[in-house]
Structures are given as C-alpha cells and as structure tokens.
Amino acid sequence: MAVTTTRDAFIGGEWIAGDGETIEVRSPWSGETVGSVTASSPSQVDSAVAAAAESFKTWRKTSVLERVEICRRAFTICMDRAEEIAQSITRETGKTIRESREEMIEFTADHFRRASEDVLRHAGKVLPSTQERSNDKRIVVVQEPIGVVAAISPWNFPVDIAGIPIVYGLAVGCSVVWKPSEHAPLCANLFAEVLDDAGFPAGTVNVVHGRGEVGSQLVTHRDVASVVFTGSTATGERVARDAGLKNRVLELGGNGPQIVLADADVEKAADAAITGCFYLAGQCCTAAERILVHESVKDPFLAALVERTKALRVGDPLDEATDMGPMCTSEVLQRTQEHLADAVAKGATIVLGGGHEGQLHEPTIVDGVTQEMRIAQEETFGPVAPIMTFRTLDEALEIANATEYGLTASVFTRSLHDAWHAAEELRHGTVHVNETTNYWDQLAPFGGAKSSGAGRELAGWIIDALTETKQITFDLAP
C-alpha cells in the first residue's frame, strides 16, 4: 500500500505544517499505514477562525452569481476527482469502494449543484403591517449569511456529511473552518483541494486537524457564529452546552426500529433489513438497530434474512465484489461485541455470525432480543440484526419509542391505515413506509427527535443554521 503523507492544515488559502501531535492513519482492513497528518495547535485554530472571519467581510458581499459559478466549477472538479477521493475514503475508513463511490458521486458532488440551485431560488418575504391601520408600512424579511461556520464531521461519511454545511455555507456567503475526523483526514484534504482549485477565495475555507480538543476550541470560539456537528449523542450534548447561543445543527446517534407487520411483504422487508443492518458494516446513525417482527411472520422473515445474510461477501473493501468491509475503529468493534455478549447473557440467541477477525466482524443475526438488553437500548453501530417480536401494532410502537433516540424508523405493511397511524405515533425525525431505515433523499430534511439531535440538514433545510433572519421595516408615509 502506498503511504501518502498529506499537508496538515489549510489556513487563509495556504497549506501549512501542523504544530501538534502526529496522527497516523491505518487501514482498518490491513492495518498498514495509509498516511498521517499533524494536528493543529490552539494558535493555529485561532488563525483559521481569524482567516475565516476576515474573508467573510468580503465574501458575504460577493454576488450570488459569482458564488454559484464557483460552486458549478467545484462540481466538475469534484466529479473528475471522485474516484481518487473514494479510494482514499476506503483506505482510511474501511468502507467498500462501492459505498465510497456512492458517497462521492451521488451525495458529495451533488451538494454543489443543489446548493447553487437553492441559493438562486432562496427568497425572503414582504409582510403586511398588522400593528396599525395603515398601508404605509412595508415589512421585509431576509436571511443573511451568519458568519463563520464550524463544521465538525465524522468518519463514516467523511466528505459527504462535511460537504453539507461547507458547500451550503459557502453558497449563502458564509466562511468555514472544518475539523474532519482524525480517522479520515486524508480524504478531507483532497476535498479541500477541490474547493481551493474551484476558486473559493482564500480564507473562506479552512481545515484544521486534531482530536476532540480541536473541535471543542472551535465550538467555544467567540468568532464562530454557527456550529454543525455530527457524532455521538454524548459528544453532541457537550457541544450543545459549549455552543451557547450560537446557531447549531446536531446530528447525533440512533437506534432505528424496522417494524414488520403481519401483512408485510416479507421478502421486501428482509431486503430492507440487509441494507438497514449491514450497509457500511452497520456504522450508520440511520441503521436498523432493532428489527421488530410480528410473531406470525417471524419464522419466514428470519429464514429470508438468514438466506440473504449468508450471501453477503465480506472482505477487502477495495475489492469491487465486496459487500461489507471491516469496522473502522477498535472502539466500535468492542462495543458491538459487548452488546452481543450482554444479549446472550440475558437470553438471546445468535442465529448467524457473531465472531470477528481483526476489524472484520461477521454480519450477525441475534434472535430473542428484549427491551432490557443493551443492544435494544443503546446504539450498537455494528453489523448486527437484533430480532424482537410483538403481537399488536400498538405494542410495536411502544417498543419502537422506548429508547432515548428518535432519528429514523421504518414500517412494513400493506395497510394504509396502519402505515399512517405508525408514522404519526413514531417519535422519529424520519419515518419510512416499506423502505429501509438507511434511505435518505438529498432534498428532504434530515435530523432527529429526542437525543438524536437538533435542527435539520440537507438542501434548503440547512440554510436556517447558516443564516440570520432579519426584519427590515419601511415607513413610506409622506
């Protein structure tokens, strides 16, 4: 494997060496060194924010057409380099190359197109005066770019998720400081090069590397106006406290239920569970972390799920035939094993899988899961399909709502009545009917209820966190 040591920080339009610790990136598949970066020091983080704050003064006044033209150039460059960045994502995180290509081509690159289209159509309002009996008042409501945006992103979609606040922030006239995950810094630098080569002015995009303390400094920095964070619920709670009065979007953990009712298409539900449980080795906040199956269809559903799971090809993520690669970190692997051990100790049965070799965990089906088990209450974030049974829809809904999480849920049924009832009762930010939990649309609002986060991402919905709403009143009386 070729070792690539990339530049460390991108501040004010220049690549500079970091002043902190060396962060070595190893392949989760082979254990070989992929490359390294040097973390940014506190003074370098301050410099990045200062560069962003200074560039904002002029960037916010740049015409919308010029911003759109740069976004369109960035789309073309991003598409040209999609394969190179996808290869880097796979080497760093263990995502299969097919998953990484999907991230780059279907999600990341298209942020530039969607942002350029959305910002051209982003409209304010003119409101009537209701305070007095007069036709002389004009109340205009506009949304202005908020300032410096701190984007703190995870490793599982290291470029796509970061691209949402970065691209939309730039499109509306904000400047950005990005702290990528320390597990995927190399692909982040490649994406920063795309932005730089597209022509975004110096200082509008800045990249600093490091661990949690670097992200914390950005969150608390007085010159950061908005924080967009994706990560664990525990860290998200700290971000919420530290961000204070800043605008923010927090996209946090999940324990998504997939409910399979008695009248469901069992084959379709089993296909959805494969995607829901084993896409990206289960390392998605939208994963199907609990499969709730009506007792009358449990046996045929389980048989269909086992058959499909056995057919999955697990191995080298750079092999295009691989369906599931390794888990990214030892911490996630350990938690998955702990959840399985706890479930078995409390009466569950492992039907298939359960073991691991290095970071490569077998796709696993565990039956007889009940609510007191950790796997039913916490986010496992691993390639596990926990099977739970129920007798009535209301019982299923009670189980589905019984965790602190509320990100994504799905329901399989042929009954419009039951689908509608479930969609209204599930306390989740997204409810899919006859679709996997790992489904999202780039034009739809993405975010969760309860401990799964605050605010919404994607398309025009992210703009609320990146802008300040301003009222301007005109008195036109002679």
CSV table of C-alpha atoms in Angstrom, one decimal:
chain,number,residue,atom,x,y,z
A,1,MET,CA,0.0,0.0,0.0
A,2,ALA,CA,1.4,3.4,-1.0
A,3,VAL,CA,1.9,5.7,2.0
A,4,THR,CA,0.8,9.2,1.5
A,5,THR,CA,1.6,12.0,4.0
A,6,THR,CA,-0.5,15.0,3.1
A,7,ARG,CA,-0.3,18.6,4.1
A,8,ASP,CA,-1.5,19.3,7.6
A,9,ALA,CA,-3.7,22.5,7.8
A,10,PHE,CA,-5.3,24.8,5.2
A,11,ILE,CA,-5.5,28.3,6.6
A,12,GLY,CA,-6.0,31.5,4.7
A,13,GLY,CA,-5.5,29.8,1.4
A,14,GLU,CA,-2.2,28.2,2.3
A,15,TRP,CA,-1.2,24.7,3.3
A,16,ILE,CA,0.9,24.8,6.4
A,17,ALA,CA,2.5,22.2,8.8
A,18,GLY,CA,0.7,21.5,12.0
A,19,ASP,CA,2.2,22.2,15.4
A,20,GLY,CA,0.6,19.4,17.4
A,21,GLU,CA,0.8,15.6,17.6
A,22,THR,CA,1.3,13.3,14.6
A,23,ILE,CA,-1.9,11.4,13.8
A,24,GLU,CA,-1.2,8.2,11.9
A,25,VAL,CA,-3.9,6.8,9.7
A,26,ARG,CA,-4.0,3.0,9.4
A,27,SER,CA,-6.2,0.8,7.1
A,28,PRO,CA,-8.9,-0.9,9.2
A,29,TRP,CA,-8.6,-3.8,6.7
A,30,SER,CA,-4.9,-4.4,6.5
A,31,GLY,CA,-3.5,-2.5,9.5
A,32,GLU,CA,-1.0,-0.8,7.2
A,33,THR,CA,-0.2,2.9,7.4
A,34,VAL,CA,-2.1,4.9,4.9
A,35,GLY,CA,-0.6,8.3,5.8
A,36,SER,CA,-0.5,10.8,8.5
A,37,VAL,CA,-1.3,14.4,9.4
A,38,THR,CA,-0.1,16.7,12.2
A,39,ALA,CA,-2.7,18.2,14.5
A,40,SER,CA,-3.2,21.9,14.6
A,41,SER,CA,-2.2,23.8,17.7
A,42,PRO,CA,-4.6,26.1,19.6
A,43,SER,CA,-2.9,29.2,18.0
A,44,GLN,CA,-3.4,27.6,14.5
A,45,VAL,CA,-7.1,27.1,15.2
A,46,ASP,CA,-7.3,30.7,16.2
A,47,SER,CA,-5.6,31.7,13.0
A,48,ALA,CA,-8.0,29.6,11.0
A,49,VAL,CA,-11.0,31.3,12.6
A,50,ALA,CA,-9.4,34.7,12.1
A,51,ALA,CA,-8.8,34.0,8.4
A,52,ALA,CA,-12.4,32.9,8.1
A,53,ALA,CA,-13.7,36.0,9.9
A,54,GLU,CA,-11.6,38.3,7.7
A,55,SER,CA,-12.7,36.7,4.5
A,56,PHE,CA,-16.3,36.8,5.5
A,57,LYS,CA,-16.3,40.6,5.3
A,58,THR,CA,-15.9,40.5,1.5
A,59,TRP,CA,-17.3,37.1,0.7
A,60,ARG,CA,-20.7,38.0,2.2
A,61,LYS,CA,-20.9,40.9,-0.3
A,62,THR,CA,-19.9,38.7,-3.3
A,63,SER,CA,-22.7,38.5,-5.8
A,64,VAL,CA,-24.8,35.4,-5.7
A,65,LEU,CA,-24.0,34.6,-9.4
A,66,GLU,CA,-20.3,34.6,-8.6
A,67,ARG,CA,-20.8,32.2,-5.7
A,68,VAL,CA,-22.9,30.0,-7.9
A,69,GLU,CA,-20.3,29.9,-10.7
A,70,ILE,CA,-17.6,28.7,-8.3
A,71,CYS,CA,-20.0,26.0,-7.0
A,72,ARG,CA,-20.6,24.8,-10.5
A,73,ARG,CA,-16.8,24.7,-11.2
A,74,ALA,CA,-16.4,22.8,-7.9
A,75,PHE,CA,-19.0,20.2,-9.1
A,76,THR,CA,-17.0,19.5,-12.2
A,77,ILE,CA,-13.7,19.2,-10.4
A,78,CYS,CA,-15.2,17.0,-7.7
A,79,MET,CA,-16.6,14.6,-10.3
A,80,ASP,CA,-13.2,14.5,-12.0
A,81,ARG,CA,-11.6,13.5,-8.7
A,82,ALA,CA,-14.3,11.4,-7.3
A,83,GLU,CA,-12.5,8.1,-7.8
A,84,GLU,CA,-9.3,9.4,-6.2
A,85,ILE,CA,-11.2,10.6,-3.1
A,86,ALA,CA,-13.3,7.5,-3.0
A,87,GLN,CA,-10.2,5.3,-2.9
A,88,SER,CA,-8.8,7.4,-0.1
A,89,ILE,CA,-12.1,7.1,1.9
A,90,THR,CA,-12.0,3.3,1.6
A,91,ARG,CA,-8.4,3.0,2.6
A,92,GLU,CA,-8.9,5.2,5.7
A,93,THR,CA,-12.3,4.0,6.9
A,94,GLY,CA,-12.9,0.5,5.6
A,95,LYS,CA,-16.0,1.5,3.6
A,96,THR,CA,-16.4,-0.7,0.5
A,97,ILE,CA,-15.2,1.1,-2.7
A,98,ARG,CA,-18.8,0.9,-4.0
A,99,GLU,CA,-20.0,2.7,-0.8
A,100,SER,CA,-17.3,5.3,-1.2
A,101,ARG,CA,-18.1,6.0,-4.8
A,102,GLU,CA,-21.7,6.4,-3.9
A,103,GLU,CA,-20.7,8.9,-1.2
A,104,MET,CA,-18.7,10.9,-3.7
A,105,ILE,CA,-20.8,10.8,-6.9
A,106,GLU,CA,-24.4,10.6,-5.6
A,107,PHE,CA,-24.0,12.8,-2.5
A,108,THR,CA,-20.9,14.9,-2.2
A,109,ALA,CA,-20.5,16.2,-5.7
A,110,ASP,CA,-24.2,16.9,-6.0
A,111,HIS,CA,-24.1,19.2,-2.9
A,112,PHE,CA,-22.5,21.8,-5.3
A,113,ARG,CA,-25.4,21.5,-7.8
A,114,ARG,CA,-28.1,21.6,-5.2
A,115,ALA,CA,-26.6,24.5,-3.3
A,116,SER,CA,-26.2,26.6,-6.4
A,117,GLU,CA,-29.8,25.9,-7.4
A,118,ASP,CA,-31.2,26.5,-3.9
A,119,VAL,CA,-29.3,29.8,-3.3
A,120,LEU,CA,-30.6,31.2,-6.6
A,121,ARG,CA,-34.2,30.4,-5.5
A,122,HIS,CA,-33.8,31.4,-1.9
A,123,ALA,CA,-36.5,34.1,-1.3
A,124,GLY,CA,-37.4,36.4,1.5
A,125,LYS,CA,-40.9,37.8,2.3
A,126,VAL,CA,-42.8,41.0,2.4
A,127,LEU,CA,-45.3,41.1,5.2
A,128,PRO,CA,-48.3,43.4,5.7
A,129,SER,CA,-48.4,45.8,8.6
A,130,THR,CA,-50.8,44.4,11.3
A,131,GLN,CA,-49.8,46.7,14.1
A,132,GLU,CA,-51.7,49.8,12.9
A,133,ARG,CA,-54.3,50.7,10.3
A,134,SER,CA,-52.0,51.9,7.6
A,135,ASN,CA,-50.8,51.0,4.1
A,136,ASP,CA,-47.6,52.9,4.6
A,137,LYS,CA,-45.5,50.2,6.2
A,138,ARG,CA,-43.5,47.5,4.3
A,139,ILE,CA,-42.0,44.8,6.4
A,140,VAL,CA,-39.3,42.9,4.6
A,141,VAL,CA,-37.8,39.6,5.9
A,142,VAL,CA,-34.4,38.5,4.6
A,143,GLN,CA,-31.9,35.8,5.6
A,144,GLU,CA,-28.3,37.0,5.7
A,145,PRO,CA,-25.2,34.8,6.0
A,146,ILE,CA,-24.4,34.3,9.7
A,147,GLY,CA,-20.6,34.4,9.6
A,148,VAL,CA,-18.0,31.8,10.4
A,149,VAL,CA,-19.3,28.2,10.4
A,150,ALA,CA,-17.6,25.5,12.3
A,151,ALA,CA,-18.1,22.1,10.6
A,152,ILE,CA,-17.1,19.1,12.7
A,153,SER,CA,-17.6,15.9,10.8
A,154,PRO,CA,-17.5,12.1,11.4
A,155,TRP,CA,-15.5,9.4,9.7
A,156,ASN,CA,-18.4,7.2,8.3
A,157,PHE,CA,-19.3,9.8,5.6
A,158,PRO,CA,-16.1,11.9,5.9
A,159,VAL,CA,-16.7,14.1,2.9
A,160,ASP,CA,-20.4,13.9,2.2
A,161,ILE,CA,-21.6,15.0,5.7
A,162,ALA,CA,-18.9,17.7,6.0
A,163,GLY,CA,-19.9,18.9,2.5
A,164,ILE,CA,-23.4,19.9,3.6
A,165,PRO,CA,-22.5,22.8,5.9
A,166,ILE,CA,-19.4,23.6,3.9
A,167,VAL,CA,-20.9,23.9,0.5
A,168,TYR,CA,-24.2,25.4,1.6
A,169,GLY,CA,-22.3,27.8,3.9
A,170,LEU,CA,-20.1,29.0,1.1
A,171,ALA,CA,-23.1,29.3,-1.3
A,172,VAL,CA,-25.0,31.6,1.0
A,173,GLY,CA,-22.0,33.7,1.8
A,174,CYS,CA,-20.5,32.3,5.0
A,175,SER,CA,-16.9,31.2,5.6
A,176,VAL,CA,-16.0,27.9,7.1
A,177,VAL,CA,-13.5,26.2,9.4
A,178,TRP,CA,-13.6,22.4,9.1
A,179,LYS,CA,-12.4,19.9,11.6
A,180,PRO,CA,-12.5,16.5,10.0
A,181,SER,CA,-12.5,13.2,11.9
A,182,GLU,CA,-9.0,12.1,12.9
A,183,HIS,CA,-9.8,8.7,11.4
A,184,ALA,CA,-10.3,10.2,7.9
A,185,PRO,CA,-8.1,13.3,7.5
A,186,LEU,CA,-6.5,12.4,4.1
A,187,CYS,CA,-9.7,12.4,2.1
A,188,ALA,CA,-10.6,15.6,3.8
A,189,ASN,CA,-7.5,17.3,2.5
A,190,LEU,CA,-8.3,16.1,-1.0
A,191,PHE,CA,-11.8,17.6,-0.8
A,192,ALA,CA,-10.3,20.9,0.5
A,193,GLU,CA,-8.1,20.9,-2.6
A,194,VAL,CA,-11.2,20.6,-4.8
A,195,LEU,CA,-12.7,23.7,-3.0
A,196,ASP,CA,-9.4,25.6,-3.4
A,197,ASP,CA,-9.0,24.8,-7.1
A,198,ALA,CA,-12.6,25.7,-7.8
A,199,GLY,CA,-11.7,29.3,-6.8
A,200,PHE,CA,-13.3,29.9,-3.4
A,201,PRO,CA,-11.3,32.9,-2.1
A,202,ALA,CA,-8.5,32.5,0.4
A,203,GLY,CA,-9.8,32.2,4.0
A,204,THR,CA,-13.4,31.2,3.0
A,205,VAL,CA,-12.4,27.5,3.5
A,206,ASN,CA,-10.0,26.5,6.3
A,207,VAL,CA,-9.1,23.0,7.6
A,208,VAL,CA,-7.6,22.1,10.9
A,209,HIS,CA,-6.9,18.6,12.1
A,210,GLY,CA,-6.9,17.0,15.5
A,211,ARG,CA,-9.0,15.3,18.1
A,212,GLY,CA,-11.8,16.4,20.3
A,213,GLU,CA,-10.0,19.3,21.9
A,214,VAL,CA,-9.6,21.0,18.4
A,215,GLY,CA,-13.4,20.6,17.8
A,216,SER,CA,-14.1,22.0,21.3
A,217,GLN,CA,-12.0,25.1,20.7
A,218,LEU,CA,-14.0,25.8,17.5
A,219,VAL,CA,-17.3,25.3,19.3
A,220,THR,CA,-16.4,27.7,22.0
A,221,HIS,CA,-14.6,30.3,19.9
A,222,ARG,CA,-16.2,33.7,20.2
A,223,ASP,CA,-15.8,34.4,16.4
A,224,VAL,CA,-17.6,31.2,15.3
A,225,ALA,CA,-21.3,32.0,14.7
A,226,SER,CA,-22.7,28.6,13.8
A,227,VAL,CA,-21.7,25.0,14.7
A,228,VAL,CA,-22.7,22.0,12.6
A,229,PHE,CA,-21.7,18.8,14.4
A,230,THR,CA,-22.3,15.1,13.5
A,231,GLY,CA,-21.3,12.5,16.0
A,232,SER,CA,-22.3,10.6,19.2
A,233,THR,CA,-25.1,11.8,21.4
A,234,ALA,CA,-22.7,12.1,24.4
A,235,THR,CA,-20.4,14.4,22.5
A,236,GLY,CA,-23.4,16.3,21.0
A,237,GLU,CA,-24.7,17.1,24.4
A,238,ARG,CA,-21.3,18.7,25.3
A,239,VAL,CA,-21.4,20.6,22.0
A,240,ALA,CA,-24.9,21.9,22.8
A,241,ARG,CA,-23.7,23.2,26.2
A,242,ASP,CA,-20.5,24.7,24.9
A,243,ALA,CA,-22.0,26.3,21.8
A,244,GLY,CA,-24.2,28.5,24.0
A,245,LEU,CA,-26.2,31.0,21.9
A,246,LYS,CA,-24.6,30.0,18.6
A,247,ASN,CA,-26.8,28.7,15.8
A,248,ARG,CA,-26.3,24.9,15.6
A,249,VAL,CA,-27.3,21.7,14.0
A,250,LEU,CA,-26.6,18.5,15.9
A,251,GLU,CA,-26.9,15.2,14.1
A,252,LEU,CA,-26.4,12.5,16.7
A,253,GLY,CA,-27.0,8.8,17.4
A,254,GLY,CA,-29.8,6.5,16.6
A,255,ASN,CA,-31.4,3.1,17.4
A,256,GLY,CA,-33.7,2.9,14.5
A,257,PRO,CA,-36.6,0.3,14.6
A,258,GLN,CA,-37.7,-1.5,11.5
A,259,ILE,CA,-41.3,-2.7,12.1
A,260,VAL,CA,-42.6,-5.7,10.1
A,261,LEU,CA,-46.3,-6.1,10.4
A,262,ALA,CA,-48.3,-9.3,9.8
A,263,ASP,CA,-49.4,-8.2,6.3
A,264,ALA,CA,-46.0,-7.0,5.2
A,265,ASP,CA,-44.1,-8.2,2.1
A,266,VAL,CA,-41.7,-10.4,4.0
A,267,GLU,CA,-39.2,-10.6,1.1
A,268,LYS,CA,-39.1,-6.9,0.7
A,269,ALA,CA,-38.7,-6.4,4.4
A,270,ALA,CA,-35.8,-8.8,4.5
A,271,ASP,CA,-34.1,-6.9,1.7
A,272,ALA,CA,-34.5,-3.7,3.6
A,273,ALA,CA,-33.1,-5.3,6.8
A,274,ILE,CA,-29.9,-6.3,4.8
A,275,THR,CA,-29.4,-2.7,3.8
A,276,GLY,CA,-30.5,-1.4,7.2
A,277,CYS,CA,-28.2,-3.6,9.3
A,278,PHE,CA,-25.2,-4.3,7.1
A,279,TYR,CA,-24.7,-1.2,4.9
A,280,LEU,CA,-21.3,0.3,5.9
A,281,ALA,CA,-21.0,-2.6,8.4
A,282,GLY,CA,-23.8,-1.2,10.4
A,283,GLN,CA,-21.9,2.0,11.1
A,284,CYS,CA,-24.7,4.4,10.2
A,285,CYS,CA,-26.8,6.5,12.6
A,286,THR,CA,-29.7,5.6,10.4
A,287,ALA,CA,-29.1,1.8,10.7
A,288,ALA,CA,-31.8,-0.6,11.6
A,289,GLU,CA,-30.7,-1.3,15.1
A,290,ARG,CA,-33.9,-3.2,16.1
A,291,ILE,CA,-36.0,-5.4,13.8
A,292,LEU,CA,-39.5,-5.7,15.3
A,293,VAL,CA,-41.3,-8.6,13.6
A,294,HIS,CA,-44.9,-9.6,14.2
A,295,GLU,CA,-44.9,-13.1,15.8
A,296,SER,CA,-47.0,-14.6,12.9
A,297,VAL,CA,-44.4,-13.8,10.3
A,298,LYS,CA,-41.2,-14.1,12.4
A,299,ASP,CA,-40.2,-17.5,11.0
A,300,PRO,CA,-40.5,-16.7,7.3
A,301,PHE,CA,-38.9,-13.3,7.8
A,302,LEU,CA,-35.9,-14.8,9.8
A,303,ALA,CA,-35.4,-17.5,7.1
A,304,ALA,CA,-35.3,-14.9,4.4
A,305,LEU,CA,-32.9,-12.7,6.4
A,306,VAL,CA,-30.6,-15.6,7.1
A,307,GLU,CA,-30.5,-16.6,3.4
A,308,ARG,CA,-29.6,-13.1,2.3
A,309,THR,CA,-27.0,-12.6,5.1
A,310,LYS,CA,-25.2,-15.8,4.1
A,311,ALA,CA,-24.9,-14.5,0.6
A,312,LEU,CA,-23.0,-11.3,1.6
A,313,ARG,CA,-19.4,-11.1,0.5
A,314,VAL,CA,-17.3,-9.8,3.4
A,315,GLY,CA,-13.6,-8.8,3.0
A,316,ASP,CA,-11.3,-6.4,1.3
A,317,PRO,CA,-13.1,-3.1,0.9
A,318,LEU,CA,-11.1,-2.2,-2.3
A,319,ASP,CA,-12.4,-5.3,-4.0
A,320,GLU,CA,-15.4,-4.3,-6.1
A,321,ALA,CA,-17.2,-7.6,-5.3
A,322,THR,CA,-17.1,-7.0,-1.5
A,323,ASP,CA,-20.5,-6.2,0.1
A,324,MET,CA,-19.2,-5.4,3.6
A,325,GLY,CA,-15.8,-4.3,4.8
A,326,PRO,CA,-14.2,-4.0,8.2
A,327,MET,CA,-15.3,-1.8,11.1
A,328,CYS,CA,-13.4,1.4,11.3
A,329,THR,CA,-12.3,1.6,14.9
A,330,SER,CA,-11.5,-0.9,17.7
A,331,GLU,CA,-13.9,1.0,20.0
A,332,VAL,CA,-16.9,0.3,17.7
A,333,LEU,CA,-15.8,-3.3,17.4
A,334,GLN,CA,-15.6,-3.7,21.1
A,335,ARG,CA,-19.0,-2.1,21.8
A,336,THR,CA,-20.6,-4.5,19.2
A,337,GLN,CA,-19.0,-7.5,20.9
A,338,GLU,CA,-20.1,-6.2,24.4
A,339,HIS,CA,-23.7,-5.8,23.2
A,340,LEU,CA,-23.8,-9.3,21.8
A,341,ALA,CA,-22.4,-10.8,24.9
A,342,ASP,CA,-24.9,-8.9,27.1
A,343,ALA,CA,-27.8,-10.1,24.8
A,344,VAL,CA,-26.7,-13.7,25.0
A,345,ALA,CA,-26.3,-13.5,28.8
A,346,LYS,CA,-29.9,-12.2,29.1
A,347,GLY,CA,-31.4,-15.0,26.9
A,348,ALA,CA,-30.9,-14.0,23.3
A,349,THR,CA,-29.6,-16.5,20.7
A,350,ILE,CA,-27.0,-15.8,17.9
A,351,VAL,CA,-28.5,-17.3,14.8
A,352,LEU,CA,-25.7,-16.4,12.4
A,353,GLY,CA,-22.3,-14.8,12.8
A,354,GLY,CA,-21.1,-13.2,16.0
A,355,GLY,CA,-17.4,-13.5,15.5
A,356,HIS,CA,-14.7,-11.3,14.1
A,357,GLU,CA,-11.2,-11.5,12.7
A,358,GLY,CA,-9.3,-8.3,13.3
A,359,GLN,CA,-11.6,-5.4,12.5
A,360,LEU,CA,-13.7,-7.6,10.2
A,361,HIS,CA,-16.9,-8.5,12.0
A,362,GLU,CA,-19.2,-11.1,10.7
A,363,PRO,CA,-22.7,-10.0,9.7
A,364,THR,CA,-24.7,-11.2,12.7
A,365,ILE,CA,-28.3,-12.1,13.4
A,366,VAL,CA,-29.4,-12.4,17.0
A,367,ASP,CA,-32.9,-13.6,17.9
A,368,GLY,CA,-34.9,-13.3,21.1
A,369,VAL,CA,-33.9,-9.7,21.9
A,370,THR,CA,-35.8,-7.9,24.6
A,371,GLN,CA,-36.0,-4.4,25.9
A,372,GLU,CA,-33.8,-4.8,28.9
A,373,MET,CA,-30.8,-5.7,26.8
A,374,ARG,CA,-28.2,-3.1,25.9
A,375,ILE,CA,-28.5,-3.9,22.2
A,376,ALA,CA,-32.1,-2.8,22.3
A,377,GLN,CA,-31.5,0.5,24.2
A,378,GLU,CA,-28.1,1.7,23.0
A,379,GLU,CA,-26.6,2.5,19.6
A,380,THR,CA,-24.5,-0.6,18.6
A,381,PHE,CA,-23.2,0.9,15.4
A,382,GLY,CA,-22.1,-2.6,14.2
A,383,PRO,CA,-23.2,-5.2,11.6
A,384,VAL,CA,-26.0,-6.8,13.8
A,385,ALA,CA,-29.6,-7.5,13.1
A,386,PRO,CA,-31.4,-7.8,16.5
A,387,ILE,CA,-34.8,-9.6,16.2
A,388,MET,CA,-37.6,-8.6,18.5
A,389,THR,CA,-41.2,-9.9,18.3
A,390,PHE,CA,-44.6,-8.3,19.0
A,391,ARG,CA,-48.3,-9.1,18.9
A,392,THR,CA,-50.0,-5.8,18.1
A,393,LEU,CA,-49.1,-2.6,16.3
A,394,ASP,CA,-49.5,-0.5,19.5
A,395,GLU,CA,-47.1,-2.9,21.3
A,396,ALA,CA,-44.6,-2.4,18.4
A,397,LEU,CA,-44.9,1.4,18.6
A,398,GLU,CA,-44.4,1.3,22.3
A,399,ILE,CA,-41.2,-0.7,21.9
A,400,ALA,CA,-40.0,1.5,19.0
A,401,ASN,CA,-40.4,4.6,21.1
A,402,ALA,CA,-38.9,3.2,24.2
A,403,THR,CA,-35.3,4.5,23.7
A,404,GLU,CA,-33.8,7.9,24.1
A,405,TYR,CA,-33.2,8.0,20.3
A,406,GLY,CA,-35.5,9.2,17.6
A,407,LEU,CA,-33.7,9.5,14.3
A,408,THR,CA,-35.1,7.1,11.6
A,409,ALA,CA,-37.8,4.4,11.7
A,410,SER,CA,-39.4,2.2,9.1
A,411,VAL,CA,-42.7,0.3,8.9
A,412,PHE,CA,-43.6,-2.5,6.5
A,413,THR,CA,-47.3,-3.1,5.9
A,414,ARG,CA,-49.9,-3.2,3.1
A,415,SER,CA,-52.4,-1.2,5.2
A,416,LEU,CA,-52.6,2.5,4.6
A,417,HIS,CA,-54.4,2.9,7.9
A,418,ASP,CA,-51.6,1.2,9.9
A,419,ALA,CA,-48.9,2.9,8.0
A,420,TRP,CA,-50.4,6.3,8.7
A,421,HIS,CA,-51.0,5.5,12.3
A,422,ALA,CA,-47.5,4.3,12.8
A,423,ALA,CA,-46.0,7.3,11.0
A,424,GLU,CA,-47.9,9.7,13.3
A,425,GLU,CA,-47.1,7.8,16.5
A,426,LEU,CA,-43.4,7.1,16.0
A,427,ARG,CA,-41.3,9.8,17.6
A,428,HIS,CA,-38.6,9.9,15.0
A,429,GLY,CA,-37.4,12.7,12.6
A,430,THR,CA,-38.0,10.4,9.6
A,431,VAL,CA,-40.4,7.5,9.2
A,432,HIS,CA,-40.2,5.4,6.0
A,433,VAL,CA,-43.1,3.1,4.9
A,434,ASN,CA,-42.0,0.0,3.1
A,435,GLU,CA,-38.4,1.3,2.8
A,436,THR,CA,-35.2,0.6,4.7
A,437,THR,CA,-34.1,2.9,7.5
A,438,ASN,CA,-30.9,3.5,5.5
A,439,TYR,CA,-32.8,5.6,3.0
A,440,TRP,CA,-32.5,9.4,2.6
A,441,ASP,CA,-33.3,11.9,-0.1
A,442,GLN,CA,-30.9,14.8,-0.6
A,443,LEU,CA,-33.7,17.3,-0.9
A,444,ALA,CA,-35.6,16.2,2.2
A,445,PRO,CA,-34.9,17.4,5.8
A,446,PHE,CA,-32.6,15.1,7.7
A,447,GLY,CA,-32.4,15.1,11.5
A,448,GLY,CA,-33.8,13.5,14.6
A,449,ALA,CA,-36.0,13.9,17.7
A,450,LYS,CA,-35.2,13.4,21.3
A,451,SER,CA,-31.5,12.6,21.9
A,452,SER,CA,-30.9,12.1,18.2
A,453,GLY,CA,-30.2,15.7,17.6
A,454,ALA,CA,-31.5,19.2,16.9
A,455,GLY,CA,-32.0,21.1,13.7
A,456,ARG,CA,-32.2,19.7,10.1
A,457,GLU,CA,-29.6,19.1,7.4
A,458,LEU,CA,-29.6,18.7,3.6
A,459,ALA,CA,-30.7,21.1,0.8
A,460,GLY,CA,-32.5,24.2,1.8
A,461,TRP,CA,-33.1,22.9,5.3
A,462,ILE,CA,-29.5,23.5,6.4
A,463,ILE,CA,-29.8,27.2,5.5
A,464,ASP,CA,-31.6,28.0,8.7
A,465,ALA,CA,-28.4,27.2,10.7
A,466,LEU,CA,-26.2,29.2,8.3
A,467,THR,CA,-28.2,32.4,8.1
A,468,GLU,CA,-29.6,35.1,10.4
A,469,THR,CA,-33.2,36.2,9.9
A,470,LYS,CA,-33.5,39.9,9.7
A,471,GLN,CA,-36.6,42.1,9.7
A,472,ILE,CA,-36.4,45.5,7.8
A,473,THR,CA,-39.4,47.9,8.2
A,474,PHE,CA,-40.0,50.8,5.8
A,475,ASP,CA,-42.4,53.6,6.6
A,476,LEU,CA,-43.3,55.1,3.3
A,477,ALA,CA,-45.7,57.8,4.6
A,478,PRO,CA,-45.1,61.3,3.1
